[in-house]
Amino acid sequence: MKPPPFDYARADSVDEAVSLLAHHRGGAKLLAGGQSLVPMLNFRLLHPALLVDVNRISGLAGIEERNGALRIGALTRHRQIEVSRAVGDHFPVLRTAVRHVAHLAIRNRGTLGGSLAHADPAAELPMMALLLDAKIEISGPNGPRRLEAREFFRSALTTALDDAEMVTGVELPLLPPATGWGFEEVARRAGDFALAAAAATLTLAAGGKVAEARLAIMGAHEFPLRIAAAEARLAGEAPCSGALGAAAKAAREAVEPDDDLHASADLRRHLVEVLARRALESAARRARELAAQVTGGRAP
Amino acid sequence: MSEQRTIRLTVNGASFEREVEPRRLLADFLREDLGLTGTHIGCEHGVCGACTIILDGDSARSCLTLAVQADGAQVQTVEGLGTVDALHPLQRAFREHHALQCGFCTPGMLMAALDLLRKHPSPTEREIREGLSGNLCRCTGYEHIVRAVRTAAAAGETVGAETETASAAPPREAGAGAQSRGSARE
Amino acid sequence: MTNLRPGLIGARVQRLEDPRLLAGRGCYVDDLRRTGALHVAFCRSDESHARILRIDTSEAARAPGVAAVVTAADLEGACRPLRATSRMPSYQATELPVLAGDKVRYAGEPVAAVLAESRYLAEDAAERVAIDYEPLPAATDPEAALAPDAPRLHEDLASNVIVDREFARGDAEAALAGAAVRVSGCFRMGRKTPAAIENRGYLAEYDEGRRRLTLHSCTQVPGIVRDALAELLDLPGHRLRVVAPDVGGGFGAKVSLYREEVLVSILARRLGRPVKWTSDRREDLMSTTQAFDEVVRAELGVDEDGAILGLRAEIVGDVGAYSVYPWTAAVEPVQVASFLSGPYRVPDYRGRVRAAATPKPPTGAYRGVGRPPAVFAMERLLDMAARRLGMDPRDIRRRNLVRDGEFPYRAPSGLVWDRAAFTGCLERACETIGYDELREMQAAARAEGRRIGIGLASYAELTGVGSRIAVAPGMPINTGTESAAIRIDSTGAVTATFGVSSQGQGIETTLAQVVAEELGARLEDVEIVHGDSAALSHGTGTYASRSAIQAGGAAIVCARSLREKVIEAASHLLESAPADIEVTGGAVSVAGTDRRMSFRELARAVYTEMGRLPREVRERVDLEATGVYDPFWGTTSPATHAALVEVDPETFEVEVLRYVVAEDCGRVINPLIADGQVHGGVAQGIGAALFEEMVHDPSGQLLTASFVDYVVPSAAEIPSMEVEHLETSAENNVGGFRGIGEGGTIGAPAAVANAIADALGVEIEELPATPERLFRLIGPGRRAAGARMETGPGGRGRGNRFTANQTNSGGRSESGSGPTRQSK
């Protein structure tokens, strides 16, 4: 299991990386953390002509808050997201999710941009981009563009990126106050790809009704999904167990899983409903607690 | 075949300059080109953790890293931890608790434990088990490994001292190091 | 045996091998560097059963750095045929070719070998080998393979039935007919692989000047490999040396002779260059021996008090394509039948076992060999019977375990249990886990909707099997004895040499403890040499929980005879009667005096200082001894495992909350090491119970060809464990030892399965108890119960990320015809 031969170029800028990609027309692959790419090379599932190493491009990593959003550079390592104070403050759901990504040694190397571009249907960060309405910043031969996360994931391991484009960062709009969250995952082992996972945020309006609910799932569909029917079902409702349960059922109906080695489609559908319900329940509980803090101690 | 590249890096405090093919895995580079066979290869797809090393201050899989990527880097392998006659405190704790049998996963386990303890100096048992979950051991059932890591953590200063000696290998990005230490407070 | 005088045997000694392994200074086969070495990459079959129509190696042979591309045609006449023989009447031997010739019989079978300057270049060239196959029909299901009209895997055999054997005592049918309660099930554990973290690796080098071949192998059995290669290659033992250096785990995976070992040996001699092959993980998962793949249909009958009346079983082993050398494909399924009755009084028994050749990788020894599936079936049946009777699982075991007054007890298959702590282990395990309190806690938890279960499993195994009952009849090897040689050299240093070898068991420490104590040496002065066929006339290796008994026994008899020589020399040198000479702490002394000599002084006097000993003493008393030990019978090692689990009834995740083992390994040599052996075995057993499964699709393609899909548990999935040792003296061997290496894996699958069954109120008949299986048993998925899960590549989840179309480590090929795809 040794990689096939390829050439290697170290890009010093995004423009250089993009022009190398454009020059090789699909024969080049970007090398960021390499935690998904290198195993595929070792298995000789890929035979790229060129690897473009983007690890030394300055300014591509980092987390900063600006204009009501958190911007995370594409080269930011999972570990940096995990320990970022800003992420912890604004997106505890993201911090929780990223802790489910593989293991410490993998998180030390793996990058946000790499995870999004790889688009594994059971990977946490694509689902989180979707849940958090990420704007995905892309650079290509024709300059930069931005895509909504929901336009980005096309199918398993396939995104809206062209051969010569790369992700440079994401922007996550901050959530309103009194937004609770939940994250639930079932995997065979700690750090394994999920059999299924669900993540939710829930924002309460005054009076305890749901102002906005978001629900995303992964591992049970070709790509991570936002469950619009569930979100619509909850909007304007009190987050009682009946409503949350109905929303979770909507998630089950929205997914189209396949059978694979570790779980049947039936089990995945079932897990989606269970995990969606648990994630929504956690989100509702946390939202009520936050609202209670705001209103001085009494849960609505 | 592709063109050879020249890389310069520091391994266990010593500088090296070598020609490598771009596809050469860092694990093979360490083992074959530098003769540092303490780093073992168990799966070459990032699951077993036997090849774990410290790359610029953080644990990394040397089977998922190309040698060319380590150009300019500071690498620490098990050979840089302690010697047969002067074991590192973590190695001593492994011996005291019989935390190794065949020894094949051990170098990777040690390097993973080292990074874990630098980032979580006082881990709970659950944190130890999850922190080492990227390293498979087939011999010990992990029981004695967990005890050894707990003992090393309780001896605190031992691993802290290592952090200081490892300051010869600072993280490339100062910010990353600060964040790593910040995580220790969690 | 109680240790009256505090000594080294029984002490928690830190391991002597640890410093080098901890410091990265161990030396495993892949760590060996040889100038001019060639590296092998194999083209492995991507068909499970097919005729090889054409192999085109021309392009690969021209690839950069390639020295040779070898196929079966190039190996004709290179060695004698490799066939595992047996005297079992129904046994049909299969020939194991070094490379597949006219036919392939499993996906992953080696078809061509590329030798190149590096593994990278060898893999590049392997991608350029074109192999055309004509697929043949295949019976991948073992029961289907038994049918007379099933497609035959080996044309030279009469059928796919490799062995057909029956064990019987009394009239099981009549006993069952008269039973108050009869329970039955069809039990399957699923195919497992030992998955040592060190993949297999071999390096052969040929010294043309001395016409001497050396094979460095990660084998557990250097002696067996040497003897077999000597036959195959027609070389005398002094021109063929097999060395096992540090070995990164074995667990049975490395006890068979592998075709890759033969191949590198042939080619090193032929090419005059060192030849090295290091398996990668994908190759390991499809070419190293696999195990535990039996279908056990069994029925148990008990009376109204729970006493066992009769047991019968039909066992079909899915043994894969070839009989492994030397153990044969019968080694595991036959033991399922012979051990099925467990540590219980079973008056009437009939167990028939058939081994079916299937187009899958060969099965072989894996920790526990046959007993994990046997214990899983029997312990489940006991719990099923207890449930029907409304009896507690502990009570039905108390009712049926062979009791202290009943030893030696002849089990219905003919195995004889010597006196050991059968009931003692059960009681101690229950006491340690707090069985009664847990039952109360369980009831309270159930009231809250939590699903908590307690599982017990009791078993007995036979360890250190001596020459009277060879591991399998008619094998060309002697598994009953081991030898040792101990010498005090002219510097006074003690070197003890053994035919066993270590894959992590710590024998450099435990054997040093035995030698030091028996000889009167200091531990630090004893060096243990093992794993080198050239070091002794005969030895086999480490397997079947025998090293403590056989090698420990040899250490004792050998050290005692050396001690006699030391005493004789000392009595002359210290001018005292032999009876007054004491040997302790690496020195000899005269009791009650200050006359004393260190081993170093003694050795100098004996070897170097002429005239200090009379001539006849000098000629007789060399400070060396050899010894062979044969325990003749085997020694019984019993245990009870107790597991506490919780099942999430919505997600079907199982968490093992507590785990207790009470076992009797006789006299413990080193408690630290004994605990470690149990822990490791239990972790593999939990892996077998909950996670690990080799999955082949109906066409015989391996779907679990990576560590992503073959799920080995990590520290996060394995619970903390408590181990209790009951030390019943094993009077049938000189050391009083019982084997301990395999038991953990024998008991754990059954204990965990029983705990899950207890938690959920269902019967578990298939392992691993994955979320999918539990979903089908208790969840909304039970509608589809009975239908095995459709598995296949290309799912959208995490499965099969690295499997599809990648059976081959190179040599991409297409069935029938067509061009070979080139690397891009």
Short mmCIF file of N, CA and C in Angstrom, two decimals, chain A residues 1-5 39-40 43-45 47 120-122 185-190 192-195 219 221-222 256-264 266-268 270-271 274-275 277-278, chain C residues 119-120 123-124 127 280 282 648 650-653 690-691 695 703-704 706-709 711-712 716-717 770-772 775-776 780 789-790 795-802 806 812 823-824:
data_model
loop_
_atom_site.label_atom_id
_atom_site.label_comp_id
_atom_site.label_asym_id
_atom_site.label_seq_id
_atom_site.Cartn_x
_atom_site.Cartn_y
_atom_site.Cartn_z
N MET A 1 0.83 -1.20 0.00
CA MET A 1 0.00 0.00 0.00
C MET A 1 0.86 1.25 0.00
N LYS A 2 1.52 1.47 -1.13
CA LYS A 2 2.33 2.68 -1.27
C LYS A 2 1.70 3.53 -2.37
N PRO A 3 1.77 4.84 -2.24
CA PRO A 3 1.12 5.70 -3.24
C PRO A 3 1.77 5.52 -4.61
N PRO A 4 0.99 5.69 -5.67
CA PRO A 4 1.57 5.68 -7.02
C PRO A 4 2.39 6.96 -7.20
N PRO A 5 3.23 7.00 -8.21
CA PRO A 5 4.04 8.21 -8.40
C PRO A 5 3.19 9.43 -8.80
N PRO A 39 -4.77 8.24 2.46
CA PRO A 39 -5.22 6.83 2.45
C PRO A 39 -5.68 6.39 1.06
N MET A 40 -6.36 7.26 0.36
CA MET A 40 -6.83 6.88 -0.99
C MET A 40 -5.65 6.68 -1.92
N PHE A 43 -4.05 3.30 -1.03
CA PHE A 43 -4.84 2.20 -1.61
C PHE A 43 -4.81 2.23 -3.14
N ARG A 44 -4.14 3.21 -3.67
CA ARG A 44 -4.08 3.43 -5.13
C ARG A 44 -5.48 3.54 -5.75
N LEU A 45 -6.37 4.19 -5.01
CA LEU A 45 -7.69 4.48 -5.57
C LEU A 45 -7.61 5.71 -6.46
N HIS A 47 -4.85 8.15 -8.90
CA HIS A 47 -3.54 8.24 -9.55
C HIS A 47 -3.35 9.66 -10.08
N ASP A 120 -17.39 13.61 2.33
CA ASP A 120 -17.82 12.27 2.74
C ASP A 120 -19.23 12.39 3.34
N PRO A 121 -20.14 11.52 2.91
CA PRO A 121 -21.52 11.67 3.38
C PRO A 121 -21.70 11.42 4.88
N ALA A 122 -20.68 10.85 5.51
CA ALA A 122 -20.78 10.61 6.95
C ALA A 122 -19.75 11.42 7.72
N GLU A 185 -24.76 11.28 17.60
CA GLU A 185 -24.13 10.46 16.59
C GLU A 185 -24.04 9.01 17.07
N VAL A 186 -24.21 8.09 16.16
CA VAL A 186 -23.94 6.68 16.43
C VAL A 186 -22.87 6.21 15.46
N ALA A 187 -21.79 5.68 16.04
CA ALA A 187 -20.71 5.13 15.22
C ALA A 187 -20.31 3.82 15.87
N ARG A 188 -19.66 2.96 15.09
CA ARG A 188 -19.27 1.67 15.66
C ARG A 188 -18.23 1.86 16.76
N ARG A 189 -17.26 2.71 16.52
CA ARG A 189 -16.20 2.97 17.48
C ARG A 189 -16.06 4.46 17.66
N ALA A 190 -15.44 4.86 18.77
CA ALA A 190 -15.11 6.28 18.96
C ALA A 190 -14.31 6.74 17.75
N ASP A 192 -15.04 6.77 14.61
CA ASP A 192 -15.39 6.21 13.31
C ASP A 192 -16.37 7.12 12.57
N PHE A 193 -16.43 6.93 11.26
CA PHE A 193 -17.49 7.58 10.51
C PHE A 193 -18.83 7.12 11.08
N ALA A 194 -19.79 8.01 11.10
CA ALA A 194 -21.06 7.73 11.75
C ALA A 194 -21.91 6.76 10.93
N LEU A 195 -22.67 5.91 11.61
CA LEU A 195 -23.76 5.19 10.94
C LEU A 195 -24.84 6.21 10.60
N GLY A 219 -24.89 10.71 7.05
CA GLY A 219 -24.64 9.27 7.13
C GLY A 219 -25.77 8.44 6.58
N HIS A 221 -27.69 9.44 3.75
CA HIS A 221 -28.09 10.01 2.48
C HIS A 221 -26.81 10.22 1.68
N GLU A 222 -26.96 10.50 0.40
CA GLU A 222 -25.76 10.71 -0.43
C GLU A 222 -24.91 11.87 0.03
N GLU A 256 -32.75 9.11 2.14
CA GLU A 256 -32.77 7.93 1.25
C GLU A 256 -31.46 7.18 1.43
N PRO A 257 -31.35 6.43 2.52
CA PRO A 257 -30.08 5.72 2.74
C PRO A 257 -29.97 4.46 1.89
N ASP A 258 -28.75 3.98 1.79
CA ASP A 258 -28.48 2.68 1.16
C ASP A 258 -28.11 1.69 2.25
N ASP A 259 -28.20 0.41 1.89
CA ASP A 259 -27.60 -0.62 2.74
C ASP A 259 -26.10 -0.54 2.56
N ASP A 260 -25.37 -0.73 3.61
CA ASP A 260 -23.95 -1.01 3.43
C ASP A 260 -23.50 -1.99 4.49
N LEU A 261 -22.20 -2.16 4.55
CA LEU A 261 -21.62 -3.17 5.42
C LEU A 261 -22.04 -3.03 6.87
N HIS A 262 -22.19 -1.82 7.34
CA HIS A 262 -22.36 -1.61 8.78
C HIS A 262 -23.79 -1.33 9.20
N ALA A 263 -24.63 -0.98 8.27
CA ALA A 263 -26.02 -0.72 8.66
C ALA A 263 -26.90 -0.79 7.41
N SER A 264 -28.07 -1.34 7.61
CA SER A 264 -29.05 -1.37 6.52
C SER A 264 -29.69 0.00 6.38
N ASP A 266 -32.80 0.44 6.50
CA ASP A 266 -33.84 0.49 7.54
C ASP A 266 -33.30 0.98 8.87
N LEU A 267 -32.14 0.44 9.25
CA LEU A 267 -31.55 0.89 10.52
C LEU A 267 -31.18 2.37 10.43
N ARG A 268 -30.63 2.77 9.31
CA ARG A 268 -30.22 4.18 9.20
C ARG A 268 -31.43 5.10 9.30
N HIS A 270 -34.17 4.47 10.84
CA HIS A 270 -34.58 4.43 12.24
C HIS A 270 -33.67 5.31 13.09
N LEU A 271 -32.36 5.20 12.88
CA LEU A 271 -31.42 6.00 13.68
C LEU A 271 -31.61 7.48 13.42
N VAL A 274 -34.42 8.62 15.61
CA VAL A 274 -34.04 8.63 17.03
C VAL A 274 -33.07 9.77 17.31
N LEU A 275 -32.06 9.89 16.47
CA LEU A 275 -31.02 10.90 16.73
C LEU A 275 -31.55 12.30 16.49
N ARG A 277 -34.62 13.23 16.97
CA ARG A 277 -35.45 13.56 18.13
C ARG A 277 -34.58 13.95 19.31
N ARG A 278 -33.53 13.16 19.55
CA ARG A 278 -32.66 13.46 20.69
C ARG A 278 -31.94 14.80 20.50
N ARG C 119 9.48 -1.49 -2.40
CA ARG C 119 8.07 -1.89 -2.40
C ARG C 119 7.26 -0.94 -3.29
N TYR C 120 7.65 0.32 -3.33
CA TYR C 120 6.93 1.27 -4.19
C TYR C 120 7.00 0.80 -5.65
N GLU C 123 5.04 -2.38 -6.33
CA GLU C 123 3.60 -2.14 -6.49
C GLU C 123 3.28 -1.48 -7.83
N ASP C 124 4.16 -0.57 -8.27
CA ASP C 124 3.95 0.05 -9.58
C ASP C 124 3.89 -1.03 -10.66
N GLU C 127 0.82 -3.37 -10.80
CA GLU C 127 -0.34 -2.81 -11.50
C GLU C 127 -0.30 -3.10 -12.99
N ASP C 280 1.01 -5.68 3.61
CA ASP C 280 0.28 -4.49 4.04
C ASP C 280 -1.03 -4.95 4.67
N ARG C 282 -4.13 -4.55 3.90
CA ARG C 282 -5.14 -5.13 3.02
C ARG C 282 -4.80 -6.59 2.72
N ASP C 648 -28.59 0.35 24.59
CA ASP C 648 -29.50 1.46 24.29
C ASP C 648 -30.59 0.89 23.39
N GLU C 650 -32.83 2.12 21.73
CA GLU C 650 -33.18 2.90 20.53
C GLU C 650 -32.08 2.91 19.48
N THR C 651 -30.83 2.94 19.94
CA THR C 651 -29.74 2.99 18.96
C THR C 651 -29.04 1.64 18.84
N PHE C 652 -29.34 0.72 19.75
CA PHE C 652 -28.79 -0.65 19.72
C PHE C 652 -27.29 -0.68 19.96
N GLU C 653 -26.80 0.35 20.59
CA GLU C 653 -25.39 0.34 21.00
C GLU C 653 -25.27 -0.43 22.31
N LEU C 690 -18.88 -8.03 19.72
CA LEU C 690 -19.60 -6.80 19.38
C LEU C 690 -19.16 -6.14 18.07
N PHE C 691 -17.95 -6.37 17.62
CA PHE C 691 -17.43 -5.53 16.55
C PHE C 691 -16.92 -6.27 15.32
N VAL C 695 -16.46 -10.09 6.37
CA VAL C 695 -17.66 -10.29 5.54
C VAL C 695 -17.24 -10.55 4.10
N LEU C 703 -15.44 -7.96 1.77
CA LEU C 703 -15.93 -6.58 1.88
C LEU C 703 -15.24 -5.82 3.00
N THR C 704 -14.55 -6.54 3.85
CA THR C 704 -13.93 -5.88 5.01
C THR C 704 -12.41 -5.89 4.83
N SER C 706 -10.25 -3.44 4.99
CA SER C 706 -9.47 -2.38 5.63
C SER C 706 -9.83 -2.35 7.10
N PHE C 707 -9.03 -1.63 7.87
CA PHE C 707 -9.32 -1.46 9.29
C PHE C 707 -10.46 -0.47 9.51
N VAL C 708 -10.93 0.16 8.44
CA VAL C 708 -12.15 0.96 8.57
C VAL C 708 -13.34 0.01 8.68
N ASP C 709 -13.29 -1.08 7.95
CA ASP C 709 -14.45 -1.98 7.88
C ASP C 709 -14.31 -3.22 8.76
N VAL C 711 -13.60 -4.07 12.17
CA VAL C 711 -13.63 -3.13 13.30
C VAL C 711 -12.97 -3.74 14.53
N VAL C 712 -11.72 -3.37 14.75
CA VAL C 712 -10.99 -3.79 15.95
C VAL C 712 -11.25 -2.76 17.04
N ALA C 716 -11.58 2.99 23.84
CA ALA C 716 -12.86 3.60 24.18
C ALA C 716 -13.99 2.58 24.22
N GLU C 717 -13.82 1.44 23.55
CA GLU C 717 -14.88 0.44 23.53
C GLU C 717 -14.67 -0.68 24.55
N THR C 770 -24.03 -6.55 16.55
CA THR C 770 -23.91 -5.18 16.04
C THR C 770 -25.25 -4.46 16.19
N PRO C 771 -25.22 -3.14 16.07
CA PRO C 771 -26.51 -2.42 16.06
C PRO C 771 -27.47 -3.02 15.03
N GLU C 772 -26.94 -3.40 13.87
CA GLU C 772 -27.82 -3.96 12.84
C GLU C 772 -28.49 -5.24 13.32
N PHE C 775 -31.04 -4.45 16.04
CA PHE C 775 -32.18 -3.78 15.39
C PHE C 775 -33.13 -4.83 14.81
N ARG C 776 -32.55 -5.86 14.20
CA ARG C 776 -33.39 -6.89 13.60
C ARG C 776 -33.99 -7.83 14.64
N PRO C 780 -37.59 -2.03 15.34
CA PRO C 780 -38.56 -2.05 14.24
C PRO C 780 -38.06 -2.94 13.11
N MET C 789 -28.82 -9.47 6.42
CA MET C 789 -28.68 -8.12 5.89
C MET C 789 -28.00 -8.15 4.52
N GLU C 790 -28.56 -7.39 3.65
CA GLU C 790 -27.96 -7.26 2.32
C GLU C 790 -26.70 -6.41 2.46
N GLY C 795 -22.00 1.52 -0.62
CA GLY C 795 -22.99 2.20 0.19
C GLY C 795 -22.63 3.65 0.39
N ARG C 796 -23.58 4.38 0.93
CA ARG C 796 -23.34 5.81 1.09
C ARG C 796 -22.77 6.12 2.45
N GLY C 797 -22.84 5.17 3.35
CA GLY C 797 -22.32 5.43 4.68
C GLY C 797 -20.83 5.23 4.68
N ARG C 798 -20.33 4.81 5.83
CA ARG C 798 -18.89 4.78 5.92
C ARG C 798 -18.30 3.45 5.46
N GLY C 799 -19.13 2.44 5.24
CA GLY C 799 -18.60 1.15 4.89
C GLY C 799 -17.90 1.16 3.54
N ASN C 800 -16.98 0.28 3.38
CA ASN C 800 -16.39 0.01 2.07
C ASN C 800 -15.69 1.19 1.43
N ARG C 801 -15.17 2.07 2.26
CA ARG C 801 -14.47 3.19 1.64
C ARG C 801 -13.28 2.74 0.81
N PHE C 802 -12.69 1.64 1.21
CA PHE C 802 -11.45 1.25 0.53
C PHE C 802 -11.55 -0.14 -0.07
N GLN C 806 -10.89 -3.34 -5.29
CA GLN C 806 -9.49 -3.20 -4.88
C GLN C 806 -9.00 -4.46 -4.19
N ARG C 812 -4.42 -5.31 -11.58
CA ARG C 812 -5.83 -5.15 -11.91
C ARG C 812 -6.12 -6.01 -13.12
N SER C 823 -1.87 1.89 -14.85
CA SER C 823 -1.87 2.98 -13.88
C SER C 823 -1.80 4.28 -14.65
N LYS C 824 -2.50 5.28 -14.09
CA LYS C 824 -2.59 6.52 -14.85
C LYS C 824 -1.33 7.36 -14.65
#
